[in-house]
Coordinates of C-alpha atoms and ligand atoms in Angstrom, one line a residue:
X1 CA 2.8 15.4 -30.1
X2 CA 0.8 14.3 -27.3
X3 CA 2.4 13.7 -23.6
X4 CA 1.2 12.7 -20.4
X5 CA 3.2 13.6 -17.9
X6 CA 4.2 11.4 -14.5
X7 CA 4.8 13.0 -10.9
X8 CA 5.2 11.8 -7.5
X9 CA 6.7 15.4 -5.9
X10 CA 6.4 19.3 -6.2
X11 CA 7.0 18.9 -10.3
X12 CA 9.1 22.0 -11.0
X13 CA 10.9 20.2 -14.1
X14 CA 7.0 19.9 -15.3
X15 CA 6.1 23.7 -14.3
X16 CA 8.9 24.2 -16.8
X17 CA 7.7 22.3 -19.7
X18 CA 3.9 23.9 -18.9
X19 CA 5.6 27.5 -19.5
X20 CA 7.5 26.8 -22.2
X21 CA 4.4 25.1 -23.9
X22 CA 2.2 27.8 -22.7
X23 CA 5.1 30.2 -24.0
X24 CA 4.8 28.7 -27.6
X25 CA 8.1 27.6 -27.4
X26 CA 7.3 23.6 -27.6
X27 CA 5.3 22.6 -29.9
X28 CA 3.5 19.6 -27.4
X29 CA 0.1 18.6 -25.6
X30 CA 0.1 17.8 -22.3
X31 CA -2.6 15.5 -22.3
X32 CA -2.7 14.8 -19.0
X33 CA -0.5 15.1 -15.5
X34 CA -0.6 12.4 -13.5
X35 CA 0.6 11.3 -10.2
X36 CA 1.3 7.8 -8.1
X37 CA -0.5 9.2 -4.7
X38 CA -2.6 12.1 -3.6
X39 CA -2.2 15.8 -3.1
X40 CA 1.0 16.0 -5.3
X41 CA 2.2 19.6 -5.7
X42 CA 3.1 18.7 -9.4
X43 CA -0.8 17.9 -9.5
X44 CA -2.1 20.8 -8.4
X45 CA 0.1 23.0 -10.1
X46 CA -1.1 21.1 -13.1
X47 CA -4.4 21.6 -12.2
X48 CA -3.6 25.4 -11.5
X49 CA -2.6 25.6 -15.1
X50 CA -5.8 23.9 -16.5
X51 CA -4.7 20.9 -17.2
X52 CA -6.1 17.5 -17.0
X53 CA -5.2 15.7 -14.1
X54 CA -5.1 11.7 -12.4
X55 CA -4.1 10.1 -9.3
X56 CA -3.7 6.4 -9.5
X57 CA -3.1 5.7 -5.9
X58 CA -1.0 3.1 -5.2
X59 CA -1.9 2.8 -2.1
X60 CA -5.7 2.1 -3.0
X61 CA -5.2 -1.0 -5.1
X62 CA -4.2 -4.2 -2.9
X63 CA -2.0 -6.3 -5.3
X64 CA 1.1 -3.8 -7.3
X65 CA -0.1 -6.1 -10.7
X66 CA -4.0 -4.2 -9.9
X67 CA -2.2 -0.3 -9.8
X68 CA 0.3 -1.5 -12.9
X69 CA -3.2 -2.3 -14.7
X70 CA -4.8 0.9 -13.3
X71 CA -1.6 2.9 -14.5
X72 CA -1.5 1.4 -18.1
X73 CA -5.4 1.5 -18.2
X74 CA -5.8 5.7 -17.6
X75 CA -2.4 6.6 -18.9
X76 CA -3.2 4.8 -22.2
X77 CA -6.9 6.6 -22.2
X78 CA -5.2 9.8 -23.8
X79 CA -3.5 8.1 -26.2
X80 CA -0.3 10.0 -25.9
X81 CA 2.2 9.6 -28.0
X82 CA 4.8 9.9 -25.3
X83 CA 5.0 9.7 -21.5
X84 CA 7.1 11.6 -19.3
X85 CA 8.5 10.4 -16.0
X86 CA 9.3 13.5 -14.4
X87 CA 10.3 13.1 -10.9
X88 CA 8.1 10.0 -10.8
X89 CA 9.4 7.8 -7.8
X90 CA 7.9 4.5 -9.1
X91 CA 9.3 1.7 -11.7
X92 CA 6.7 0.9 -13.7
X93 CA 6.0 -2.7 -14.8
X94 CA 7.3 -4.6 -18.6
X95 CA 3.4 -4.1 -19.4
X96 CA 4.0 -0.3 -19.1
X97 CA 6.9 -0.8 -20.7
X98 CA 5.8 -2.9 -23.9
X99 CA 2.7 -0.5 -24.5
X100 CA 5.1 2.8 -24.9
X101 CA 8.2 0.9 -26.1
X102 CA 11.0 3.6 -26.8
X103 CA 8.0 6.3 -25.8
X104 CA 8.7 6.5 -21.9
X105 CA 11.3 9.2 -21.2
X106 CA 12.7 9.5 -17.6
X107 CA 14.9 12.5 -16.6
X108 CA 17.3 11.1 -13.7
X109 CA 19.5 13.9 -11.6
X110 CA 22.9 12.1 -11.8
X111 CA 24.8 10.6 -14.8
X112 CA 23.6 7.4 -15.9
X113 CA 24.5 4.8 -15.3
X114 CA 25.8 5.6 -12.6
X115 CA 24.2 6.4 -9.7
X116 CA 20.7 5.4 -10.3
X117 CA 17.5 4.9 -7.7
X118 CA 15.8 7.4 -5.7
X119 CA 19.2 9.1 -4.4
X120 CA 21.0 9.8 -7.3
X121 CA 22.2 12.9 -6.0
X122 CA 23.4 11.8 -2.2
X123 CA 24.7 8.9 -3.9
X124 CA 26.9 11.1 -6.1
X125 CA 28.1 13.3 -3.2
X126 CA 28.7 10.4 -1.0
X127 CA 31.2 8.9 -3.8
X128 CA 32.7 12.2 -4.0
X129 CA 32.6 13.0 -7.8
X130 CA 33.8 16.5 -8.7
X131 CA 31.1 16.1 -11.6
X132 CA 27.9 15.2 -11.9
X133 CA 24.3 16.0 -13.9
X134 CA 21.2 14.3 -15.1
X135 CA 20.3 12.0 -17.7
X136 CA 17.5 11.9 -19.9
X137 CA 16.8 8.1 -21.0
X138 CA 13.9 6.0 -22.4
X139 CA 13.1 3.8 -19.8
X140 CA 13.0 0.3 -19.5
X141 CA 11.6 -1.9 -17.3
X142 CA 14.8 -1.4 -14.7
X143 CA 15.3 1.3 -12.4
X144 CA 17.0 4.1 -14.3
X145 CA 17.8 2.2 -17.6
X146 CA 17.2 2.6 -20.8
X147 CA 18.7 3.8 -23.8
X148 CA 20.3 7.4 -23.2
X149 CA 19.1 10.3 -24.4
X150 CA 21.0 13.3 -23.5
X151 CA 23.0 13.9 -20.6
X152 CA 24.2 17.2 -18.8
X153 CA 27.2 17.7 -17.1
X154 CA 27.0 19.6 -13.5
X155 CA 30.3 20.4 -11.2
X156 CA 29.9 19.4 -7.5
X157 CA 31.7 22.5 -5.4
X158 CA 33.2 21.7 -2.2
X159 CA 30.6 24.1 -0.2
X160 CA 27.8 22.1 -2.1
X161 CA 24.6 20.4 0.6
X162 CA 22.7 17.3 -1.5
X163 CA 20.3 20.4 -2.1
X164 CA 22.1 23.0 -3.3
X165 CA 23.5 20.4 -5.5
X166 CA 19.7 18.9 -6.7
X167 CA 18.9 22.8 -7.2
X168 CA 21.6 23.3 -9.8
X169 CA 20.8 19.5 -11.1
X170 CA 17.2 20.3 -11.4
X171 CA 17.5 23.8 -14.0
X172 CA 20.1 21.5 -16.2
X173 CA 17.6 19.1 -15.7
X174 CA 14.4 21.1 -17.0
X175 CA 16.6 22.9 -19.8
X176 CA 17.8 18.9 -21.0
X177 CA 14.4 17.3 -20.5
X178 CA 12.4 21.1 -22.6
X179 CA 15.5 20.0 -25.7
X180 CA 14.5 16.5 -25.5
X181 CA 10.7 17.0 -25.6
X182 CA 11.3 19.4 -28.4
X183 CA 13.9 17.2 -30.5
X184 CA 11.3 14.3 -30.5
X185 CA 8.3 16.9 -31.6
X186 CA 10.3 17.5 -34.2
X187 CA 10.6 13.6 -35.1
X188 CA 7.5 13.3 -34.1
X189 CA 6.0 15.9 -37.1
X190 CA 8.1 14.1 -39.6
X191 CA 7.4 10.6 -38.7
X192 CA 3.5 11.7 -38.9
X193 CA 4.4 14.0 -42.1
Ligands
GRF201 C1 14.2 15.5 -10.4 O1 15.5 15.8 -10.1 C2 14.0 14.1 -10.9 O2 15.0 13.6 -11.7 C3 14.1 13.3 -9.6 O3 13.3 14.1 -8.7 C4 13.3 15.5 -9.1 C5 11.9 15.9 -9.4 O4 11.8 17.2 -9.0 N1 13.7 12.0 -9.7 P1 10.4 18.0 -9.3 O5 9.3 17.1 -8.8 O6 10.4 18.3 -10.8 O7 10.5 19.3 -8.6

């Protein structure tokens, strides 16, 4: 099963999936990492781990419907049989969405559906849940929807700051997101089989 994987940030979820691939422990290809802007950590660790690597800049095309083409056009060029938003901070458009239909996994750190966008976690503390987690979903063409996955539950403790929280959100998160990629290889060998 082939995956290219989507950043924007530092990409520690993805550093897990690379070890546990380079481990022999999930049976996928990382095609290819790429990332919505330049000098990504996720990219260079990537890179670091001799990987193929993008950047489709959003900020170098001058109309968003040029980068959604640019996106679609390089993403679809390795033919993956999956993508994986991992920590990638921008909604891709119904184009994206009709080309990998039920093949676009996002991993979320709250549980969907609620609490979505780019502060899922503040969002969570701010409401005061005693509980929260993250969500692994196909995505659609909304911001954090999509049919769920699996989800992980995470308590909040009192003494918890948004990063503490995100800290203990992020290893459920990389554990959840290693079980998915691994419970669709698995699908994925028998629907090729
Ligand atoms: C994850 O919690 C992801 O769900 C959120 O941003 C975080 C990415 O962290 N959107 P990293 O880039 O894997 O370190």
């Amino acid at each position: 099963m082939r995956i290219v994987v989507l950043v924007s940030g530092t990409g520690s979820n993805l550093q897990a999936v690379i070890d546990a691939v380079a481990k022999g422990s999930l049976p996928v290809e990382i095609a290819a990492v790429g990332a919505d802007r330049p000098g990504t950590y996720g990219v260079q660790r990537s890179a670091d781990a001799g990987l193929e690597t993008f950047e489709v800049n959003f900020k170098d095309f001058s109309t968003r419907t040029d980068w959604d083409a640019a996106l679609l056009r390089k993403v679809a060029s390795y033919a993956p049989d999956y993508v994986v938003s991992s920590g990638f901070m921008r909604i891709v458009a119904p184009g994206f969405i009709d080309a990998f239909e039920g093949r676009y996994v996002n991993t979320h750190p709250a549980l969907l559906p609620s609490f979505p966008g780019a502060h899922g976690v503040r969002d969570a503390m701010a409401y005061g849940v005693k509980v929260t987690g993250c969500t692994v979903h196909f995505a659609d063409a909304g911001v954090d929807t999509g049919p769920i996955i699996a989800q992980t539950p995470v308590e909040v403790f009192p003494e918890d700051t948004e990063d503490s929280l995100h800290g203990r959100i992020k290893v459920a998160e990389r554990e959840l997101l290693i079980k998915v990629l691994a419970d669709l290889a698995g699908r994925w060998d028998s629907v090729q089989a």
